[in-house]
Amino acid sequence: SIKIRNTIEKIIYKLIVKKIFFLQDPEKVHDRMIKFGKLLGNYKLTRLLTSLCFNYRNKILEQEILNIHFKNPVGLAAGFDKNAYLTDILPAVGFGFIDIGSITGEPCAGNPKPRLWRLPKSKALVVNYGLANEGCEAIKRRLYNKVFKVPVDVSVAKTNCKETATFEGGIKDYVKAYQELANIGNF
């Protein structure tokens, strides 16, 4: 049953996985999880197994908004999948929609490391990536004509560089990112 599955997963996460993750640098954990998620998303069998472990479906959660069908109202916000590597596995995890990015017109290195750090007392994580991403052209190539299982939204941001410091440069950068990423896939 779903309740038993969720209880087992909760125990495994709290007693084993979380403790291992919290012994490591949070950015390295994030990078490894992106690689692992990308690997799981590459194969039908691993997507199916992931879905069996984590996905939950109930018709009552489905909704239609502006002619877009959502399997459930829980989505992944921009910031986790900055370079759109996880669009194949995230629906299997149970997300009803995905917001990739934030993606800039040009590749952006982001802030210097460390960019993530833990606040153990409040059990929080401070995130200060600074828009690190591969840029709209690389991400467009990765996603072009891909068929998505859930709605995918793109968060666009201005590249943090000298060329975008002016109003005109900033607008040009936003427009480039938007034009590159409009209509990248189908769902």
GROMACS .gro file of C-alpha atoms in nm:
model
  187
    1SER     CA    1   0.000   0.000   0.000
    2ILE     CA    2   0.102   0.364  -0.047
    3LYS     CA    3   0.104   0.429   0.328
    4ILE     CA    4   0.347   0.144   0.394
    5ARG     CA    5   0.567   0.251   0.101
    6ASN     CA    6   0.579   0.609   0.229
    7THR     CA    7   0.660   0.498   0.585
    8ILE     CA    8   0.948   0.279   0.466
    9GLU     CA    9   1.087   0.559   0.247
   10LYS     CA   10   1.060   0.809   0.533
   11ILE     CA   11   1.253   0.580   0.768
   12ILE     CA   12   1.524   0.507   0.510
   13TYR     CA   13   1.560   0.878   0.432
   14LYS     CA   14   1.572   0.998   0.794
   15LEU     CA   15   1.795   0.723   0.933
   16ILE     CA   16   2.036   0.669   0.643
   17VAL     CA   17   2.022   0.895   0.337
   18LYS     CA   18   1.984   1.231   0.515
   19LYS     CA   19   2.270   1.153   0.752
   20ILE     CA   20   2.499   1.065   0.461
   21PHE     CA   21   2.397   1.378   0.266
   22PHE     CA   22   2.453   1.605   0.566
   23LEU     CA   23   2.811   1.484   0.608
   24GLN     CA   24   2.895   1.616   0.259
   25ASP     CA   25   2.924   1.953   0.089
   26PRO     CA   26   2.567   2.051  -0.012
   27GLU     CA   27   2.666   2.162  -0.363
   28LYS     CA   28   2.837   1.829  -0.428
   29VAL     CA   29   2.524   1.648  -0.306
   30HIS     CA   30   2.312   1.859  -0.543
   31ASP     CA   31   2.545   1.793  -0.837
   32ARG     CA   32   2.547   1.417  -0.767
   33MET     CA   33   2.168   1.408  -0.741
   34ILE     CA   34   2.141   1.586  -1.078
   35LYS     CA   35   2.371   1.324  -1.234
   36PHE     CA   36   2.180   1.040  -1.069
   37GLY     CA   37   1.844   1.184  -1.176
   38LYS     CA   38   1.972   1.229  -1.531
   39LEU     CA   39   2.084   0.864  -1.535
   40LEU     CA   40   1.746   0.744  -1.402
   41GLY     CA   41   1.565   0.954  -1.662
   42ASN     CA   42   1.755   0.797  -1.951
   43TYR     CA   43   1.587   0.456  -1.931
   44LYS     CA   44   1.224   0.346  -1.938
   45LEU     CA   45   1.287   0.079  -1.673
   46THR     CA   46   1.448   0.321  -1.424
   47ARG     CA   47   1.168   0.574  -1.483
   48LEU     CA   48   0.911   0.300  -1.413
   49LEU     CA   49   1.091   0.184  -1.097
   50THR     CA   50   1.122   0.544  -0.977
   51SER     CA   51   0.752   0.597  -1.040
   52LEU     CA   52   0.664   0.283  -0.843
   53CYS     CA   53   0.872   0.412  -0.550
   54PHE     CA   54   0.764   0.777  -0.542
   55ASN     CA   55   0.476   0.870  -0.771
   56TYR     CA   56   0.120   0.915  -0.646
   57ARG     CA   57  -0.183   0.964  -0.868
   58ASN     CA   58  -0.535   1.060  -0.781
   59LYS     CA   59  -0.794   1.198  -1.025
   60ILE     CA   60  -0.907   1.451  -0.765
   61LEU     CA   61  -0.569   1.627  -0.792
   62GLU     CA   62  -0.590   1.677  -1.169
   63GLN     CA   63  -0.688   2.016  -1.306
   64GLU     CA   64  -0.709   2.208  -1.630
   65ILE     CA   65  -0.579   2.566  -1.628
   66LEU     CA   66  -0.568   2.775  -1.947
   67ASN     CA   67  -0.604   2.454  -2.151
   68ILE     CA   68  -0.301   2.301  -1.979
   69HIS     CA   69  -0.355   1.969  -1.803
   70PHE     CA   70  -0.186   1.922  -1.465
   71LYS     CA   71  -0.175   1.571  -1.315
   72ASN     CA   72  -0.136   1.730  -0.973
   73PRO     CA   73  -0.073   2.076  -0.827
   74VAL     CA   74   0.278   2.005  -0.695
   75GLY     CA   75   0.558   2.141  -0.910
   76LEU     CA   76   0.932   2.184  -0.887
   77ALA     CA   77   1.031   2.550  -0.874
   78ALA     CA   78   1.316   2.703  -1.072
   79GLY     CA   79   1.658   2.669  -0.914
   80PHE     CA   80   1.694   2.295  -0.867
   81ASP     CA   81   1.710   2.187  -1.232
   82LYS     CA   82   1.890   2.494  -1.364
   83ASN     CA   83   2.012   2.326  -1.683
   84ALA     CA   84   1.704   2.112  -1.759
   85TYR     CA   85   1.870   1.773  -1.710
   86LEU     CA   86   1.581   1.620  -1.511
   87THR     CA   87   1.275   1.668  -1.732
   88ASP     CA   88   1.255   1.292  -1.797
   89ILE     CA   89   1.272   1.174  -1.435
   90LEU     CA   90   1.083   1.443  -1.241
   91PRO     CA   91   0.737   1.330  -1.359
   92ALA     CA   92   0.822   0.980  -1.231
   93VAL     CA   93   0.907   1.129  -0.892
   94GLY     CA   94   0.555   1.273  -0.886
   95PHE     CA   95   0.581   1.636  -0.992
   96GLY     CA   96   0.278   1.775  -1.176
   97PHE     CA   97   0.483   2.043  -1.350
   98ILE     CA   98   0.844   2.158  -1.371
   99ASP     CA   99   0.996   2.505  -1.379
  100ILE     CA  100   1.349   2.486  -1.525
  101GLY     CA  101   1.614   2.752  -1.488
  102SER     CA  102   1.659   3.028  -1.424
  103ILE     CA  103   1.817   3.039  -1.767
  104THR     CA  104   2.011   3.334  -1.903
  105GLY     CA  105   2.086   3.448  -2.257
  106GLU     CA  106   2.453   3.361  -2.218
  107PRO     CA  107   2.621   3.093  -2.004
  108CYS     CA  108   2.664   3.217  -1.649
  109ALA     CA  109   2.917   3.084  -1.397
  110GLY     CA  110   2.719   3.211  -1.100
  111ASN     CA  111   2.861   3.320  -0.767
  112PRO     CA  112   3.196   3.193  -0.636
  113LYS     CA  113   3.189   2.882  -0.416
  114PRO     CA  114   3.073   2.807  -0.156
  115ARG     CA  115   2.724   2.884  -0.288
  116LEU     CA  116   2.528   2.651  -0.062
  117TRP     CA  117   2.563   2.608   0.310
  118ARG     CA  118   2.362   2.453   0.588
  119LEU     CA  119   2.213   2.618   0.892
  120PRO     CA  120   2.199   2.310   1.118
  121LYS     CA  121   2.015   2.476   1.406
  122SER     CA  122   1.720   2.579   1.188
  123LYS     CA  123   1.758   2.277   0.956
  124ALA     CA  124   1.776   2.510   0.658
  125LEU     CA  125   1.990   2.549   0.349
  126VAL     CA  126   2.113   2.884   0.219
  127VAL     CA  127   2.124   2.892  -0.162
  128ASN     CA  128   2.334   3.157  -0.336
  129TYR     CA  129   2.405   3.010  -0.680
  130GLY     CA  130   2.383   3.341  -0.863
  131LEU     CA  131   2.212   3.207  -1.178
  132ALA     CA  132   2.472   2.944  -1.261
  133ASN     CA  133   2.353   2.785  -1.587
  134GLU     CA  134   2.476   2.674  -1.929
  135GLY     CA  135   2.289   2.947  -2.120
  136CYS     CA  136   1.982   2.935  -2.342
  137GLU     CA  137   2.147   2.794  -2.656
  138ALA     CA  138   2.287   2.482  -2.482
  139ILE     CA  139   1.961   2.420  -2.299
  140LYS     CA  140   1.757   2.467  -2.616
  141ARG     CA  141   1.968   2.200  -2.791
  142ARG     CA  142   1.907   1.963  -2.500
  143LEU     CA  143   1.529   2.013  -2.502
  144TYR     CA  144   1.448   2.079  -2.866
  145ASN     CA  145   1.148   1.870  -2.981
  146LYS     CA  146   1.146   1.673  -2.657
  147VAL     CA  147   0.809   1.532  -2.552
  148PHE     CA  148   0.732   1.623  -2.192
  149LYS     CA  149   0.509   1.413  -1.965
  150VAL     CA  150   0.410   1.718  -1.757
  151PRO     CA  151   0.397   2.091  -1.832
  152VAL     CA  152   0.744   2.248  -1.834
  153ASP     CA  153   0.790   2.618  -1.768
  154VAL     CA  154   1.110   2.816  -1.820
  155SER     CA  155   1.232   3.079  -1.579
  156VAL     CA  156   1.437   3.337  -1.769
  157ALA     CA  157   1.683   3.576  -1.605
  158LYS     CA  158   1.934   3.837  -1.715
  159THR     CA  159   2.292   3.722  -1.757
  160ASN     CA  160   2.511   3.877  -1.490
  161CYS     CA  161   2.783   4.035  -1.703
  162LYS     CA  162   2.916   4.372  -1.819
  163GLU     CA  163   2.720   4.359  -2.147
  164THR     CA  164   2.382   4.338  -1.970
  165ALA     CA  165   2.448   4.615  -1.719
  166THR     CA  166   2.266   4.871  -1.934
  167PHE     CA  167   1.889   4.876  -1.978
  168GLU     CA  168   1.921   4.797  -2.349
  169GLY     CA  169   2.173   4.519  -2.290
  170GLY     CA  170   1.951   4.362  -2.025
  171ILE     CA  171   1.643   4.368  -2.248
  172LYS     CA  172   1.841   4.221  -2.539
  173ASP     CA  173   1.959   3.937  -2.312
  174TYR     CA  174   1.605   3.858  -2.188
  175VAL     CA  175   1.471   3.862  -2.545
  176LYS     CA  176   1.746   3.626  -2.664
  177ALA     CA  177   1.673   3.377  -2.387
  178TYR     CA  178   1.298   3.397  -2.445
  179GLN     CA  179   1.326   3.354  -2.822
  180GLU     CA  180   1.564   3.060  -2.790
  181LEU     CA  181   1.348   2.877  -2.538
  182ALA     CA  182   0.997   2.947  -2.671
  183ASN     CA  183   0.829   2.628  -2.796
  184ILE     CA  184   1.118   2.396  -2.710
  185GLY     CA  185   0.911   2.083  -2.659
  186ASN     CA  186   0.570   1.925  -2.645
  187PHE     CA  187   0.361   1.780  -2.368
   0.00000   0.00000   0.00000
